[in-house]
CSV table of C-alpha atoms and ligand atoms in Angstrom, one decimal:
chain,number,residue,atom,x,y,z
A,1,MET,CA,-15.6,-2.9,74.2
A,2,ILE,CA,-13.0,-5.4,72.9
A,3,GLN,CA,-10.5,-6.2,75.6
A,4,LEU,CA,-7.2,-8.1,75.8
A,5,ALA,CA,-6.5,-10.3,78.9
A,6,PRO,CA,-3.0,-11.7,78.8
A,7,SER,CA,-2.8,-14.9,80.8
A,8,ILE,CA,0.2,-15.0,83.2
A,9,LEU,CA,0.2,-18.8,83.1
A,10,SER,CA,2.9,-18.6,80.4
A,11,ALA,CA,4.8,-15.7,82.1
A,12,ASP,CA,8.3,-16.1,83.5
A,13,PHE,CA,7.5,-16.7,87.2
A,14,SER,CA,11.0,-15.9,88.2
A,15,ASN,CA,10.4,-12.4,86.8
A,16,LEU,CA,6.6,-12.2,87.1
A,17,LEU,CA,6.1,-8.5,87.9
A,18,GLU,CA,8.5,-7.5,85.1
A,19,ASP,CA,6.4,-9.5,82.6
A,20,ILE,CA,3.2,-7.9,84.0
A,21,LYS,CA,4.8,-4.4,83.6
A,22,GLN,CA,5.3,-5.1,79.9
A,23,VAL,CA,1.6,-5.9,79.2
A,24,GLU,CA,0.6,-3.0,81.4
A,25,ARG,CA,2.9,-0.6,79.5
A,26,ALA,CA,1.5,-1.9,76.2
A,27,GLY,CA,-2.1,-1.2,77.3
A,28,ALA,CA,-3.6,-4.6,78.0
A,29,HIS,CA,-7.0,-4.3,79.6
A,30,LEU,CA,-7.1,-7.1,82.1
A,31,LEU,CA,-4.6,-9.5,83.7
A,32,HIS,CA,-5.9,-13.1,83.3
A,33,ILE,CA,-4.9,-15.2,86.3
A,34,ASP,CA,-5.3,-19.0,86.0
A,35,VAL,CA,-5.9,-20.8,89.3
A,36,MET,CA,-5.7,-24.6,89.1
A,37,ASP,CA,-6.2,-27.0,91.9
A,38,GLY,CA,-5.0,-30.4,90.6
A,39,HIS,CA,-8.5,-31.8,91.0
A,40,PHE,CA,-10.9,-30.0,88.6
A,41,VAL,CA,-8.0,-29.8,86.1
A,42,PRO,CA,-4.9,-31.9,85.9
A,43,ASN,CA,-2.4,-29.2,86.9
A,44,ILE,CA,-1.6,-26.9,89.8
A,45,SER,CA,-0.8,-23.3,89.2
A,46,ILE,CA,-1.2,-20.0,90.9
A,47,GLY,CA,-2.6,-19.7,94.4
A,48,PRO,CA,-3.9,-16.8,96.6
A,49,LEU,CA,-0.4,-15.9,97.9
A,50,ILE,CA,0.8,-14.9,94.5
A,51,VAL,CA,-2.4,-13.0,93.7
A,52,GLU,CA,-2.2,-11.1,97.1
A,53,SER,CA,1.5,-10.3,96.4
A,54,LEU,CA,0.5,-8.6,93.1
A,55,GLU,CA,-2.2,-6.5,94.7
A,56,GLY,CA,-1.4,-2.8,94.2
A,57,LYS,CA,1.7,-3.5,92.1
A,58,THR,CA,0.0,-3.0,88.8
A,59,THR,CA,-2.8,-0.9,87.5
A,60,ILE,CA,-4.3,-3.7,85.4
A,61,PRO,CA,-7.5,-5.1,86.9
A,62,PHE,CA,-7.4,-8.8,87.7
A,63,ASP,CA,-9.5,-11.3,85.8
A,64,VAL,CA,-9.3,-14.4,88.0
A,65,HIS,CA,-10.1,-17.7,86.3
A,66,LEU,CA,-10.8,-20.3,89.0
A,67,MET,CA,-10.4,-23.9,87.7
A,68,ILE,CA,-11.0,-25.3,91.2
A,69,GLU,CA,-13.5,-27.3,93.2
A,70,ASN,CA,-15.1,-25.8,96.3
A,71,ALA,CA,-14.9,-22.3,94.9
A,72,ASP,CA,-17.2,-20.9,97.6
A,73,GLN,CA,-14.5,-21.7,100.1
A,74,TYR,CA,-11.8,-19.9,98.2
A,75,VAL,CA,-13.2,-16.9,96.3
A,76,GLU,CA,-12.6,-14.5,99.2
A,77,LYS,CA,-8.9,-15.2,99.0
A,78,PHE,CA,-8.8,-13.9,95.5
A,79,SER,CA,-10.7,-10.7,96.4
A,80,THR,CA,-8.1,-8.0,96.2
A,81,SER,CA,-8.4,-4.3,95.4
A,82,ASN,CA,-7.2,-5.2,91.8
A,83,THR,CA,-9.8,-7.9,91.3
A,84,LYS,CA,-12.4,-7.1,88.8
A,85,PHE,CA,-13.8,-10.5,87.6
A,86,ILE,CA,-13.9,-13.7,89.4
A,87,THR,CA,-14.9,-16.6,87.1
A,88,VAL,CA,-15.9,-20.1,88.2
A,89,HIS,CA,-16.6,-23.2,86.2
A,90,ALA,CA,-20.2,-24.3,85.9
A,91,GLU,CA,-19.0,-27.9,86.0
A,92,ALA,CA,-17.2,-27.4,89.3
A,93,CYS,CA,-20.0,-25.7,91.1
A,94,VAL,CA,-22.6,-27.9,92.6
A,95,HIS,CA,-24.6,-24.8,93.7
A,96,LEU,CA,-23.7,-22.4,91.0
A,97,ASN,CA,-26.3,-19.8,91.9
A,98,ARG,CA,-24.9,-19.7,95.5
A,99,THR,CA,-21.3,-19.3,94.2
A,100,ILE,CA,-22.4,-16.4,92.0
A,101,GLN,CA,-24.0,-14.7,95.0
A,102,VAL,CA,-20.8,-15.1,97.0
A,103,ILE,CA,-18.7,-13.4,94.3
A,104,LYS,CA,-21.2,-10.6,94.0
A,105,SER,CA,-21.3,-10.1,97.8
A,106,LEU,CA,-17.5,-9.4,97.6
A,107,GLY,CA,-18.2,-6.6,95.0
A,108,HIS,CA,-16.7,-8.3,92.0
A,109,LYS,CA,-18.1,-9.0,88.5
A,110,VAL,CA,-19.1,-12.6,88.0
A,111,GLY,CA,-18.0,-14.9,85.2
A,112,VAL,CA,-19.0,-18.4,84.5
A,113,SER,CA,-16.8,-20.6,82.4
A,114,LEU,CA,-17.8,-23.6,80.3
A,115,ASN,CA,-15.5,-26.4,79.2
A,116,PRO,CA,-15.5,-27.1,75.5
A,117,SER,CA,-18.0,-30.0,75.7
A,118,THR,CA,-20.4,-28.2,78.2
A,119,PRO,CA,-23.7,-27.1,76.6
A,120,ILE,CA,-24.6,-23.5,77.0
A,121,ASP,CA,-28.1,-24.2,78.3
A,122,CYS,CA,-26.6,-24.9,81.7
A,123,LEU,CA,-26.6,-21.1,82.0
A,124,ASP,CA,-30.4,-20.9,81.4
A,125,TYR,CA,-31.3,-19.9,84.9
A,126,VAL,CA,-28.3,-17.7,85.7
A,127,TRP,CA,-28.2,-15.4,82.6
A,128,ASN,CA,-29.6,-12.5,84.7
A,129,GLU,CA,-27.0,-13.0,87.4
A,130,ILE,CA,-23.7,-13.0,85.5
A,131,ASP,CA,-21.5,-10.4,83.9
A,132,MET,CA,-19.4,-12.6,81.7
A,133,VAL,CA,-19.3,-16.0,80.0
A,134,LEU,CA,-15.9,-17.6,79.6
A,135,ILE,CA,-15.9,-20.0,76.7
A,136,MET,CA,-13.0,-22.4,77.0
A,137,SER,CA,-11.6,-23.1,73.5
A,138,VAL,CA,-9.2,-25.7,74.9
A,139,ASN,CA,-9.6,-28.3,77.7
A,140,PRO,CA,-8.5,-26.3,80.7
A,141,GLY,CA,-5.3,-27.2,82.5
A,142,PHE,CA,-2.4,-26.1,80.3
A,143,GLY,CA,-1.3,-23.2,78.1
A,144,GLY,CA,-0.1,-23.7,74.6
A,145,GLN,CA,-2.9,-26.0,73.3
A,146,SER,CA,-4.6,-25.7,70.0
A,147,PHE,CA,-8.0,-23.9,69.6
A,148,ILE,CA,-10.9,-26.3,69.1
A,149,PRO,CA,-12.6,-25.2,65.9
A,150,ASP,CA,-16.2,-26.2,67.1
A,151,MET,CA,-15.9,-23.4,69.6
A,152,PHE,CA,-16.6,-20.8,66.9
A,153,THR,CA,-20.1,-22.1,66.7
A,154,LYS,CA,-20.4,-22.0,70.5
A,155,ILE,CA,-19.3,-18.4,70.7
A,156,SER,CA,-21.9,-17.4,68.1
A,157,ASP,CA,-24.5,-19.4,70.0
A,158,VAL,CA,-23.7,-17.7,73.3
A,159,LYS,CA,-23.8,-14.3,71.5
A,160,ARG,CA,-27.2,-15.1,70.0
A,161,VAL,CA,-28.7,-16.0,73.5
A,162,ILE,CA,-27.3,-12.9,75.1
A,163,ASP,CA,-28.6,-10.6,72.3
A,164,SER,CA,-32.0,-12.3,72.2
A,165,ARG,CA,-32.4,-11.7,76.0
A,166,GLY,CA,-31.1,-8.1,75.6
A,167,LEU,CA,-28.4,-8.6,78.2
A,168,ASN,CA,-25.1,-6.9,78.6
A,169,ILE,CA,-22.7,-9.8,79.2
A,170,ASP,CA,-19.1,-10.1,78.1
A,171,ILE,CA,-18.0,-13.1,76.1
A,172,GLU,CA,-14.5,-14.1,76.9
A,173,VAL,CA,-12.7,-16.8,75.0
A,174,ASP,CA,-9.7,-18.6,76.5
A,175,GLY,CA,-7.2,-21.1,74.9
A,176,GLY,CA,-5.3,-21.3,71.7
A,177,ILE,CA,-5.8,-17.7,70.6
A,178,LYS,CA,-2.9,-16.5,68.4
A,179,LEU,CA,-2.4,-13.5,66.1
A,180,ASP,CA,-3.7,-15.6,63.2
A,181,ASN,CA,-7.1,-16.5,64.6
A,182,VAL,CA,-7.9,-13.6,67.0
A,183,ARG,CA,-9.9,-11.8,64.4
A,184,GLU,CA,-12.0,-14.9,63.7
A,185,VAL,CA,-12.7,-15.2,67.4
A,186,ILE,CA,-13.9,-11.6,67.6
A,187,ASN,CA,-16.0,-12.0,64.5
A,188,ALA,CA,-17.7,-14.9,66.0
A,189,GLY,CA,-18.8,-12.7,68.9
A,190,ALA,CA,-16.1,-12.6,71.6
A,191,ASN,CA,-15.1,-9.3,73.2
A,192,VAL,CA,-12.6,-10.4,75.8
A,193,ILE,CA,-9.6,-12.2,74.4
A,194,VAL,CA,-7.3,-14.3,76.6
A,195,ALA,CA,-3.8,-15.1,75.3
A,196,GLY,CA,-1.1,-16.8,77.2
A,197,SER,CA,1.7,-18.4,75.3
A,198,ALA,CA,1.2,-16.0,72.3
A,199,ILE,CA,2.0,-13.1,74.6
A,200,PHE,CA,4.4,-14.5,77.3
A,201,GLY,CA,5.7,-17.5,75.5
A,202,ALA,CA,8.2,-15.7,73.3
A,203,LYS,CA,10.7,-13.0,73.8
A,204,ASP,CA,9.3,-9.5,73.6
A,205,VAL,CA,6.2,-9.4,75.8
A,206,TYR,CA,5.6,-5.7,75.1
A,207,GLU,CA,5.8,-6.2,71.4
A,208,ASN,CA,3.6,-9.3,71.5
A,209,THR,CA,0.9,-7.4,73.4
A,210,ASN,CA,1.1,-4.5,71.0
A,211,ARG,CA,0.7,-6.8,68.0
A,212,PHE,CA,-2.4,-8.4,69.6
A,213,LEU,CA,-4.0,-5.0,70.4
A,214,GLU,CA,-3.3,-4.0,66.8
A,215,ALA,CA,-4.8,-7.2,65.4
A,216,MET,CA,-7.9,-6.7,67.6
A,217,LYS,CA,-8.8,-3.3,66.2
B,1,DX5,C1,-5.9,-22.9,80.2
B,1,DX5,C2,-6.0,-21.5,80.8
B,1,DX5,C3,-5.6,-20.5,79.8
B,1,DX5,C4,-4.2,-20.6,79.2
B,1,DX5,C5,-4.3,-20.1,77.8
B,1,DX5,O1,-6.4,-23.8,81.1
B,1,DX5,O2,-7.3,-21.2,81.3
B,1,DX5,O3,-5.9,-19.2,80.3
B,1,DX5,O4,-3.3,-19.9,79.9
B,1,DX5,O5,-3.1,-20.3,77.2
B,1,DX5,P1,-2.8,-20.2,75.7
B,1,DX5,O6,-3.2,-18.8,75.2
B,1,DX5,O7,-1.4,-20.5,75.6
B,1,DX5,O8,-3.7,-21.3,75.0
B,2,ZN,ZN1,-7.8,-19.1,81.8
């Protein structure tokens, strides 16, 4: 199933719940929450307090994207009754298999994210353990960057591996997705679309979400 995951990184934080209500009302499937630690990525964003404060305030399941080091230490803090996916970066996890097990033990679906230059074979021994691959199509840290065109090939490569192994793993793509390239991203093999600035960056969040959902059909 093709799903839209608006990223609240570009939302109006002085009015966060109101922005979230707009994407909820329009029918977005997941709420993408970008957590940055200022170490793994050169920015600091949302922490557990914000995520806890949103628990139960929306019906949209949370898609938590952890761009942090020492993920094992923090995943539990992002485990709310809204949390569906917790995604960690392969580059930031020294014991990736262990981190995956920690997320599973909390009852969440597991995503593993790859930076643009990270080869997909780093997932070779965890394919059977994960529910989603998050392909970064920008270098993580900031919203509003341009999609890196080489990532189209990467999306198709990931899709080929998943299909050849007969697995049921979502392919999420994050960064630089706009109305004019979302179709191409889906055609390459993605089924979970993250969009931040394209949804929250300009005035009518409800309309922007609707337009995306329409373009994704
Ligand atoms: C980047 C984040 C993204 C970001 C996407 O580090 O992981 O989720 O919010 O923003 P846009 O859609 O503006 O590229
Ligand atoms: Zn993200």
